[in-house]
Short mmCIF file of C-alpha atoms and ligand atoms in Angstrom, two decimals:
data_model
loop_
_atom_site.label_atom_id
_atom_site.label_comp_id
_atom_site.label_asym_id
_atom_site.label_seq_id
_atom_site.Cartn_x
_atom_site.Cartn_y
_atom_site.Cartn_z
CA MET A 1 -1.55 -27.93 -0.93
CA THR A 2 -2.42 -24.91 -3.02
CA ARG A 3 -0.80 -21.47 -2.22
CA ILE A 4 -3.11 -19.03 -0.42
CA GLN A 5 -3.74 -16.04 -2.35
CA SER A 6 -5.49 -12.68 -1.53
CA PRO A 7 -9.39 -12.95 -2.08
CA ARG A 8 -10.89 -12.07 -5.47
CA GLY A 9 -11.60 -8.39 -5.85
CA THR A 10 -9.08 -7.42 -3.01
CA PHE A 11 -5.58 -6.12 -3.39
CA ASP A 12 -2.58 -5.34 -1.32
CA VAL A 13 -1.15 -1.84 -0.83
CA LEU A 14 2.35 -2.29 -1.36
CA PRO A 15 4.97 0.27 0.02
CA GLU A 16 5.00 2.23 -3.24
CA ASP A 17 1.34 2.35 -3.42
CA ALA A 18 1.22 3.40 0.24
CA ALA A 19 3.32 6.41 -0.48
CA ARG A 20 0.91 7.75 -3.14
CA ARG A 21 -2.15 7.03 -0.76
CA GLU A 22 -0.32 9.04 1.94
CA LEU A 23 0.06 11.99 -0.44
CA LEU A 24 -3.57 11.64 -1.22
CA GLU A 25 -4.50 11.64 2.40
CA GLY A 26 -2.29 14.71 2.98
CA HIS A 27 -4.26 16.66 0.39
CA ALA A 28 -7.55 15.57 1.94
CA LYS A 29 -6.50 16.51 5.27
CA ARG A 30 -5.26 19.93 4.11
CA VAL A 31 -8.22 20.77 1.74
CA LEU A 32 -10.92 19.47 4.39
CA GLY A 33 -9.21 20.54 7.39
CA ALA A 34 -8.89 24.23 6.19
CA ALA A 35 -12.54 24.37 5.75
CA GLY A 36 -13.13 22.97 9.37
CA TYR A 37 -13.94 19.48 8.56
CA ARG A 38 -12.84 17.07 11.28
CA ARG A 39 -11.78 13.54 10.90
CA ILE A 40 -14.19 10.70 12.15
CA GLU A 41 -13.72 6.99 11.87
CA THR A 42 -16.58 4.45 12.48
CA PRO A 43 -16.25 0.64 12.99
CA ALA A 44 -15.63 -1.56 9.95
CA PHE A 45 -18.91 -3.48 10.63
CA GLU A 46 -22.30 -2.34 11.84
CA ALA A 47 -25.76 -3.72 12.68
CA THR A 48 -27.19 -4.72 9.19
CA GLU A 49 -30.34 -2.92 10.05
CA LEU A 50 -28.38 0.44 9.68
CA PHE A 51 -27.79 -0.22 6.01
CA ALA A 52 -31.10 -1.90 5.27
CA ARG A 53 -32.87 1.18 6.80
CA GLY A 54 -30.25 3.81 5.80
CA VAL A 55 -29.10 2.94 2.23
CA GLY A 56 -32.58 1.58 1.19
CA GLN A 57 -33.94 -1.83 0.76
CA ALA A 58 -34.40 -1.38 -2.96
CA THR A 59 -30.67 -0.56 -3.73
CA ASP A 60 -28.14 -2.72 -5.42
CA ILE A 61 -26.01 -2.45 -2.45
CA VAL A 62 -28.60 -3.78 -0.08
CA GLN A 63 -30.14 -6.31 -2.34
CA LYS A 64 -26.83 -7.92 -3.71
CA GLU A 65 -23.72 -6.39 -2.48
CA MET A 66 -23.53 -6.54 1.31
CA TYR A 67 -21.16 -8.88 3.12
CA THR A 68 -23.40 -9.84 6.03
CA PHE A 69 -22.72 -12.35 8.80
CA SER A 70 -24.05 -13.42 12.29
CA ASP A 71 -22.10 -13.03 15.35
CA ALA A 72 -21.90 -15.73 18.29
CA GLY A 73 -24.99 -13.92 19.76
CA GLY A 74 -26.93 -14.44 16.58
CA ARG A 75 -26.87 -10.54 15.57
CA SER A 76 -26.76 -9.73 11.95
CA LEU A 77 -23.79 -7.49 11.23
CA THR A 78 -22.59 -6.06 7.83
CA LEU A 79 -19.13 -5.01 6.62
CA ARG A 80 -19.90 -1.27 5.84
CA PRO A 81 -20.56 -0.84 2.29
CA GLU A 82 -20.64 3.05 2.46
CA GLY A 83 -19.91 5.66 4.99
CA THR A 84 -22.86 8.02 5.25
CA ALA A 85 -25.26 5.77 7.21
CA PRO A 86 -22.50 4.95 9.85
CA VAL A 87 -21.55 8.71 10.19
CA CYS A 88 -25.18 9.46 10.80
CA ARG A 89 -25.40 6.67 13.26
CA ALA A 90 -22.52 8.20 15.12
CA TYR A 91 -23.96 11.77 14.93
CA ILE A 92 -27.27 10.43 16.65
CA GLU A 93 -25.42 8.14 19.03
CA HIS A 94 -23.06 10.94 20.35
CA GLY A 95 -25.64 13.62 20.61
CA MET A 96 -23.96 15.68 17.90
CA HIS A 97 -26.93 17.71 17.42
CA LYS A 98 -26.08 19.59 20.50
CA LEU A 99 -22.80 20.83 18.88
CA PRO A 100 -22.76 24.08 16.65
CA GLN A 101 -24.28 23.14 13.39
CA PRO A 102 -23.55 22.00 10.78
CA VAL A 103 -21.28 19.37 12.16
CA LYS A 104 -18.62 18.87 9.43
CA LEU A 105 -16.77 15.66 9.33
CA TRP A 106 -14.41 13.73 7.02
CA TYR A 107 -13.21 10.11 6.64
CA LEU A 108 -10.74 7.96 4.91
CA SER A 109 -11.94 4.42 5.47
CA SER A 110 -12.23 1.04 3.66
CA PHE A 111 -15.68 -0.22 2.37
CA PHE A 112 -16.87 -3.57 1.28
CA ARG A 113 -19.12 -4.44 -1.61
CA ALA A 114 -19.59 -7.93 -3.25
CA GLU A 115 -19.54 -6.65 -6.73
CA ALA A 116 -18.03 -8.18 -9.95
CA PRO A 117 -14.31 -7.13 -9.79
CA GLN A 118 -12.85 -5.27 -12.62
CA LYS A 119 -10.32 -2.25 -13.02
CA GLY A 120 -11.47 0.30 -10.57
CA ARG A 121 -13.91 -1.89 -9.07
CA TYR A 122 -13.02 -3.99 -5.93
CA ARG A 123 -14.75 -5.79 -3.26
CA GLN A 124 -12.63 -3.84 -0.56
CA PHE A 125 -11.88 -0.35 -1.44
CA TRP A 126 -11.17 2.95 0.15
CA GLN A 127 -13.06 6.25 0.07
CA VAL A 128 -12.53 9.73 1.27
CA GLY A 129 -15.70 11.16 2.36
CA ALA A 130 -17.02 14.43 3.83
CA GLU A 131 -20.34 15.12 5.41
CA ALA A 132 -21.87 18.35 6.74
CA ILE A 133 -24.76 17.62 8.96
CA GLY A 134 -27.30 20.15 10.30
CA SER A 135 -27.71 22.54 7.47
CA ALA A 136 -30.31 22.60 4.81
CA GLU A 137 -28.91 25.62 3.06
CA PRO A 138 -27.55 25.55 -0.59
CA GLU A 139 -24.12 26.98 0.63
CA THR A 140 -23.50 23.80 2.30
CA ASP A 141 -24.01 21.74 -1.05
CA ALA A 142 -21.99 24.22 -2.95
CA GLU A 143 -19.11 24.26 -0.41
CA LEU A 144 -19.07 20.46 -0.33
CA ILE A 145 -18.87 20.31 -4.21
CA VAL A 146 -16.17 22.94 -4.33
CA LEU A 147 -14.10 21.09 -1.82
CA LEU A 148 -14.20 17.82 -3.68
CA SER A 149 -13.32 19.79 -6.82
CA GLU A 150 -10.25 21.14 -4.99
CA LEU A 151 -9.14 17.84 -3.72
CA LEU A 152 -9.40 16.36 -7.26
CA GLU A 153 -7.39 19.40 -8.75
CA ALA A 154 -4.83 19.09 -5.93
CA ILE A 155 -3.95 15.47 -7.17
CA GLY A 156 -4.08 16.37 -10.73
CA VAL A 157 -7.43 14.59 -11.48
CA ARG A 158 -9.46 16.14 -14.46
CA ALA A 159 -13.09 15.30 -13.84
CA ARG A 160 -16.41 16.38 -15.36
CA LEU A 161 -18.97 17.50 -12.87
CA ARG A 162 -22.66 16.27 -13.32
CA LEU A 163 -25.39 17.91 -11.19
CA SER A 164 -28.99 17.37 -10.72
CA SER A 165 -31.72 17.43 -8.13
CA LEU A 166 -34.00 14.62 -6.85
CA GLY A 167 -36.50 16.88 -5.09
CA THR A 168 -38.17 15.50 -2.14
CA PRO A 169 -39.17 11.78 -1.56
CA GLU A 170 -42.75 12.76 -2.17
CA THR A 171 -41.86 14.31 -5.44
CA ARG A 172 -39.89 11.27 -6.26
CA THR A 173 -42.52 8.89 -5.34
CA GLU A 174 -45.10 10.63 -7.68
CA TYR A 175 -42.46 10.84 -10.27
CA ARG A 176 -41.51 7.16 -9.96
CA GLU A 177 -45.15 6.12 -10.55
CA GLU A 178 -45.27 8.33 -13.75
CA LEU A 179 -42.11 6.95 -14.91
CA ARG A 180 -43.14 3.23 -13.97
CA ALA A 181 -46.36 3.79 -16.02
CA PHE A 182 -44.36 5.23 -18.95
CA LEU A 183 -41.99 2.36 -18.99
CA ARG A 184 -44.65 -0.11 -18.64
CA ALA A 185 -46.24 1.29 -22.10
CA GLU A 186 -42.84 1.14 -23.76
CA LEU A 187 -40.87 -1.94 -22.34
CA THR A 188 -41.35 -5.25 -20.73
CA LEU A 189 -40.23 -4.46 -17.10
CA THR A 190 -37.79 -6.66 -15.27
CA GLY A 191 -38.18 -6.94 -11.41
CA GLU A 192 -35.36 -4.48 -10.84
CA LEU A 193 -36.88 -1.64 -12.96
CA GLU A 194 -40.43 -2.47 -11.51
CA LEU A 195 -38.81 -1.83 -7.94
CA ASN A 196 -36.68 1.10 -9.01
CA PRO A 197 -37.62 2.45 -12.51
CA LEU A 198 -35.03 5.38 -12.20
CA ARG A 199 -32.39 2.74 -12.81
CA ALA A 200 -33.44 2.59 -16.32
CA PHE A 201 -31.40 5.83 -16.92
CA ASP A 202 -28.32 3.75 -16.16
CA ARG A 203 -29.09 1.20 -18.88
CA ALA A 204 -26.62 0.91 -21.83
CA ASP A 205 -28.59 -1.07 -24.38
CA PRO A 206 -29.66 1.17 -27.30
CA ALA A 207 -33.30 0.21 -27.13
CA THR A 208 -33.71 1.25 -23.56
CA ARG A 209 -31.63 4.22 -24.09
CA ALA A 210 -33.89 5.44 -26.98
CA VAL A 211 -36.92 4.90 -24.86
CA MET A 212 -35.31 6.85 -21.99
CA GLU A 213 -34.67 9.83 -24.29
CA ARG A 214 -38.41 10.52 -24.32
CA ALA A 215 -38.97 9.59 -20.65
CA PRO A 216 -40.41 12.19 -18.27
CA ARG A 217 -37.59 13.91 -16.28
CA LEU A 218 -37.71 14.43 -12.58
CA LEU A 219 -36.14 17.83 -12.82
CA ASP A 220 -39.24 19.19 -14.65
CA ARG A 221 -41.47 17.95 -11.70
CA LEU A 222 -39.42 19.64 -8.72
CA ALA A 223 -41.64 21.52 -6.26
CA PRO A 224 -40.94 25.41 -6.35
CA GLU A 225 -38.80 25.50 -3.18
CA ASP A 226 -36.74 22.53 -4.41
CA ALA A 227 -36.19 24.18 -7.77
CA GLU A 228 -35.16 27.38 -5.94
CA HIS A 229 -32.59 25.39 -3.84
CA PHE A 230 -31.16 23.81 -6.92
CA ALA A 231 -31.03 27.20 -8.72
CA GLU A 232 -29.13 28.74 -5.73
CA VAL A 233 -26.57 25.85 -5.71
CA GLN A 234 -25.92 26.57 -9.32
CA ARG A 235 -25.59 30.28 -8.67
CA LEU A 236 -22.94 29.60 -5.93
CA LEU A 237 -20.94 27.09 -8.27
CA ASP A 238 -21.09 29.75 -11.06
CA GLY A 239 -19.71 32.32 -8.58
CA ALA A 240 -16.96 29.83 -7.44
CA GLY A 241 -15.97 29.14 -11.05
CA VAL A 242 -16.63 25.47 -10.80
CA PRO A 243 -17.85 24.26 -14.26
CA TYR A 244 -20.77 21.77 -14.26
CA GLU A 245 -23.38 20.06 -16.44
CA ILE A 246 -26.88 19.65 -15.65
CA ASP A 247 -27.82 16.04 -16.13
CA SER A 248 -31.46 15.15 -15.38
CA THR A 249 -30.44 11.38 -15.86
CA LEU A 250 -28.17 11.30 -12.93
CA VAL A 251 -29.21 8.31 -10.76
CA ARG A 252 -27.10 7.65 -7.66
CA GLY A 253 -27.17 4.02 -6.30
CA LEU A 254 -28.32 4.92 -2.99
CA ASP A 255 -31.81 5.69 -1.89
CA TYR A 256 -31.33 8.28 0.72
CA TYR A 257 -30.76 11.41 -1.40
CA THR A 258 -32.93 14.36 -1.50
CA ARG A 259 -32.49 17.50 -3.53
CA THR A 260 -28.92 18.04 -4.84
CA VAL A 261 -27.05 15.13 -6.31
CA PHE A 262 -23.73 15.33 -8.05
CA GLU A 263 -20.97 13.10 -9.55
CA PHE A 264 -17.46 13.83 -10.83
CA THR A 265 -16.46 11.46 -13.68
CA SER A 266 -13.16 10.97 -15.59
CA ASP A 267 -12.61 9.89 -18.97
CA GLU A 268 -9.35 8.22 -17.81
CA LEU A 269 -11.10 5.51 -16.22
CA GLY A 270 -12.98 3.49 -18.80
CA ALA A 271 -16.09 1.77 -17.79
CA GLN A 272 -15.86 2.60 -14.09
CA SER A 273 -15.80 6.43 -14.65
CA GLY A 274 -17.13 7.65 -11.37
CA VAL A 275 -14.47 9.24 -9.33
CA GLY A 276 -16.66 10.58 -6.59
CA GLY A 277 -20.11 11.82 -5.85
CA GLY A 278 -22.74 12.55 -3.34
CA GLY A 279 -25.77 14.77 -2.57
CA ARG A 280 -28.07 15.90 0.15
CA TYR A 281 -29.82 13.57 2.40
CA ASP A 282 -32.22 15.59 4.49
CA ARG A 283 -34.43 12.66 5.80
CA LEU A 284 -31.59 10.07 6.66
CA ILE A 285 -31.05 11.00 10.24
CA GLU A 286 -34.78 11.02 11.13
CA GLN A 287 -35.00 7.74 9.36
CA LEU A 288 -32.38 6.40 11.68
CA GLU A 289 -34.56 7.68 14.61
CA GLY A 290 -32.50 10.89 15.30
CA PRO A 291 -33.89 14.43 15.38
CA PRO A 292 -34.96 15.88 11.97
CA THR A 293 -31.74 17.06 10.52
CA ALA A 294 -30.75 18.12 7.02
CA ALA A 295 -27.41 16.98 5.82
CA CYS A 296 -25.09 16.70 2.60
CA GLY A 297 -22.14 14.82 1.78
CA TRP A 298 -19.84 13.07 -0.76
CA ALA A 299 -17.50 10.18 -1.22
CA ALA A 300 -14.77 9.66 -3.48
CA GLY A 301 -12.85 6.34 -4.31
CA VAL A 302 -9.09 6.39 -3.39
CA GLU A 303 -8.30 3.72 -5.95
CA ARG A 304 -10.17 5.70 -8.79
CA MET A 305 -8.63 8.95 -7.85
CA LEU A 306 -5.25 7.61 -7.97
CA LEU A 307 -5.85 5.68 -11.16
CA ALA A 308 -7.26 8.94 -12.71
CA ALA A 309 -4.25 11.04 -11.31
CA GLY A 310 -1.61 8.93 -13.04
CA GLU A 311 1.92 9.80 -11.90
CA LEU A 312 2.03 11.32 -8.52
CA PRO A 313 5.54 12.53 -7.38
CA THR A 314 6.46 10.43 -4.34
CA ALA A 315 9.98 10.77 -2.95
CA PRO A 316 12.07 7.68 -2.43
CA PRO A 317 12.89 6.87 1.34
CA VAL A 318 15.75 8.88 2.67
CA VAL A 319 18.53 7.06 4.59
CA ASP A 320 20.81 9.54 6.47
CA LEU A 321 22.74 6.89 8.27
CA PHE A 322 23.30 3.20 8.05
CA VAL A 323 24.87 1.65 11.02
CA ALA A 324 27.28 -1.10 10.19
CA LEU A 325 28.94 -3.54 12.63
CA ALA A 326 32.58 -4.36 12.25
CA GLU A 327 31.89 -7.59 14.10
CA PRO A 328 28.70 -9.08 15.63
CA GLU A 329 29.95 -8.35 19.18
CA ALA A 330 29.56 -4.56 18.33
CA ALA A 331 25.77 -5.11 18.10
CA PRO A 332 24.94 -3.30 21.33
CA GLN A 333 26.86 -0.22 20.47
CA GLY A 334 25.36 -0.15 17.06
CA PHE A 335 21.86 -0.64 18.52
CA GLN A 336 22.42 2.29 20.88
CA LEU A 337 23.88 4.58 18.14
CA ALA A 338 20.99 3.86 15.86
CA ARG A 339 18.39 4.67 18.58
CA LYS A 340 20.27 8.02 19.41
CA ALA A 341 20.49 8.94 15.76
CA ARG A 342 16.77 8.32 15.41
CA GLN A 343 16.06 10.49 18.39
CA ALA A 344 18.27 13.22 16.90
CA GLY A 345 15.96 13.18 13.96
CA LEU A 346 18.18 11.13 11.52
CA GLN A 347 16.52 8.49 9.24
CA THR A 348 18.77 5.65 10.62
CA GLN A 349 18.86 1.96 9.66
CA LEU A 350 20.81 -0.71 11.34
CA GLU A 351 22.32 -3.86 9.93
CA LEU A 352 19.80 -6.80 10.81
CA SER A 353 21.14 -9.55 8.83
CA ARG A 354 24.82 -10.07 10.07
CA ARG A 355 26.33 -9.40 6.66
CA SER A 356 30.07 -9.24 6.24
CA LEU A 357 31.38 -5.76 6.42
CA LYS A 358 31.82 -5.64 2.56
CA GLY A 359 28.16 -6.80 2.30
CA GLN A 360 26.90 -4.18 4.63
CA LEU A 361 28.60 -1.44 2.80
CA LYS A 362 27.17 -2.63 -0.52
CA HIS A 363 23.60 -2.90 1.09
CA ALA A 364 24.05 0.72 2.56
CA ASP A 365 24.91 1.84 -0.90
CA ARG A 366 21.75 0.33 -2.49
CA LEU A 367 19.64 1.78 0.09
CA GLY A 368 21.16 5.19 -0.87
CA ALA A 369 22.58 5.88 2.57
CA ARG A 370 24.35 9.31 3.00
CA TYR A 371 26.63 8.03 5.70
CA VAL A 372 27.59 4.74 7.15
CA ALA A 373 29.06 4.40 10.57
CA ILE A 374 31.17 1.39 11.28
CA VAL A 375 30.91 0.54 14.88
CA ALA A 376 33.79 -1.59 16.29
CA GLY A 377 33.08 -1.63 19.89
CA ALA A 378 32.52 0.76 22.77
CA ARG A 379 35.53 3.10 21.81
CA ALA A 380 36.01 2.84 18.06
CA ALA A 381 33.94 3.92 15.12
CA SER A 382 34.43 5.14 11.69
CA LEU A 383 32.19 7.49 9.60
CA LYS A 384 32.02 7.14 5.89
CA GLU A 385 30.59 9.70 3.64
CA MET A 386 29.09 7.69 0.77
CA GLU A 387 29.16 10.26 -2.00
CA SER A 388 32.81 11.30 -1.53
CA GLY A 389 33.84 7.95 -0.34
CA GLU A 390 35.84 9.79 2.41
CA GLN A 391 36.24 8.00 5.87
CA GLN A 392 37.37 9.08 9.21
CA GLU A 393 38.05 7.38 12.51
CA LEU A 394 36.26 9.00 15.42
CA ASP A 395 34.81 8.55 18.92
CA PRO A 396 31.30 6.88 18.67
CA ASP A 397 29.93 9.77 20.54
CA GLN A 398 31.01 12.03 17.66
CA VAL A 399 29.18 10.20 14.86
CA ILE A 400 25.72 12.14 15.30
CA PRO A 401 27.18 15.56 15.81
CA SER A 402 29.35 15.12 12.90
CA ILE A 403 26.54 14.22 10.69
CA LEU A 404 24.35 17.01 12.06
CA ARG A 405 27.20 19.49 11.46
CA GLY A 406 26.86 18.50 7.73
CA SER A 407 29.99 16.43 8.28
CA ARG A 408 33.34 17.92 7.33
CA LEU A 409 35.12 14.68 7.13
CA ALA A 410 38.06 16.00 5.17
P1 LIG B 1 -20.91 5.50 -4.05
O1 LIG B 1 -20.71 5.36 -2.57
O2 LIG B 1 -21.43 4.28 -4.72
O3 LIG B 1 -21.55 6.82 -4.42
O4 LIG B 1 -19.36 5.65 -4.55
C1 LIG B 1 -18.57 6.81 -4.39
C2 LIG B 1 -17.15 6.49 -5.11
O5 LIG B 1 -16.60 5.42 -4.50
C3 LIG B 1 -17.41 6.11 -6.51
O6 LIG B 1 -17.30 7.30 -7.30
C4 LIG B 1 -16.14 5.32 -6.75
O7 LIG B 1 -14.99 6.32 -7.00
C5 LIG B 1 -15.87 4.65 -5.34
N1 LIG B 1 -16.36 3.23 -5.50
C6 LIG B 1 -17.59 2.78 -5.37
N2 LIG B 1 -17.72 1.48 -5.28
C7 LIG B 1 -16.36 1.07 -5.62
C8 LIG B 1 -15.71 -0.31 -5.76
N3 LIG B 1 -16.42 -1.44 -5.75
N4 LIG B 1 -14.43 -0.27 -5.97
C9 LIG B 1 -13.79 0.82 -6.15
N5 LIG B 1 -14.16 2.05 -5.89
C10 LIG B 1 -15.43 2.08 -5.70
#
């Protein structure tokens, strides 16, 4: 029999990794919470239709990357590949348009995409995301961008911000036609580029790149009100002191964007340089049969942020007290003492392996325990201060008060 391993493109979050993730989560909670964003979590799977309609039939995600399956009732379900469509579904389903707008939400969830695994690209990965639903104003776009920039700064990620505008879907349709015609004249178009010619800006081969240098740009085709919205976002970012580059080639892999799009990239990451990004999606809620509602949001990859952050200071676990048993019969007293010590706020571990007393002391030392209480029965205990090596006999009831007093064993 072969040993069972974790599926390709997935990874285990080991305790050391969990500590770094908790730190990141703490920063996300602080940065987003301070601005009034509240946590939301949606199910790991949704009706497939949500992503087909929400993310867009022509996207890589829907075409190639979804984990789709049927349940016992023959309904098609999909492991969520992204968070915006589910949050919009929840906004509609819970009538959140009745709340004061915009409704500001954030999440930290896992997502699933059947991509070719490599460093920074996995088949199950985590994202921190933020969405502000119910405002069309450029202040919302700018606030969201500033918040992501603050989160990245808080964890020590240095990233470049690229910014663009995609205008309205109508402008884009016209532009797509113009670009398709331009590309047909210049290149032999594959199926993917026929379907979505904007993807040509993502191509790495020199021939396509050279052609794309000369290609018409969507930014030059924006309607006046879209251009004004974009200019206002830039003014607000200038005011906030957040540097950015206008990048008219910025193509995001999701179809629902309108107007502002942005992406933070880090040079620390190699090929998968995108740390996080997002934009405005003013038509999505309506597309999902909700009331017409403008919205904006972003998502940033947890693994990418942690890769780009490098070392994050995480404290080793503290052990205030290790409860050792002089003999196995003392287990009930030891068990009680450990429970009471935890209730009193002490980080307390109990001997769980029936080691010899010598073995228990060695183990406590390896754990870095500050104190060891050796419980001998209902009446007798001794308390050892590990750093000084001093030891004192005392009543079991006195162990916790003695530690809380900062123990004066001497
Ligand atoms: P997207 O939803 O494609 O805009 O992705 C937003 C962010 O999620 C990216 O910038 C990455 O940081 C992260 N991300 C996307 N796909 C993956 C993946 N397959 N593995 C790890 N992180 C990912």
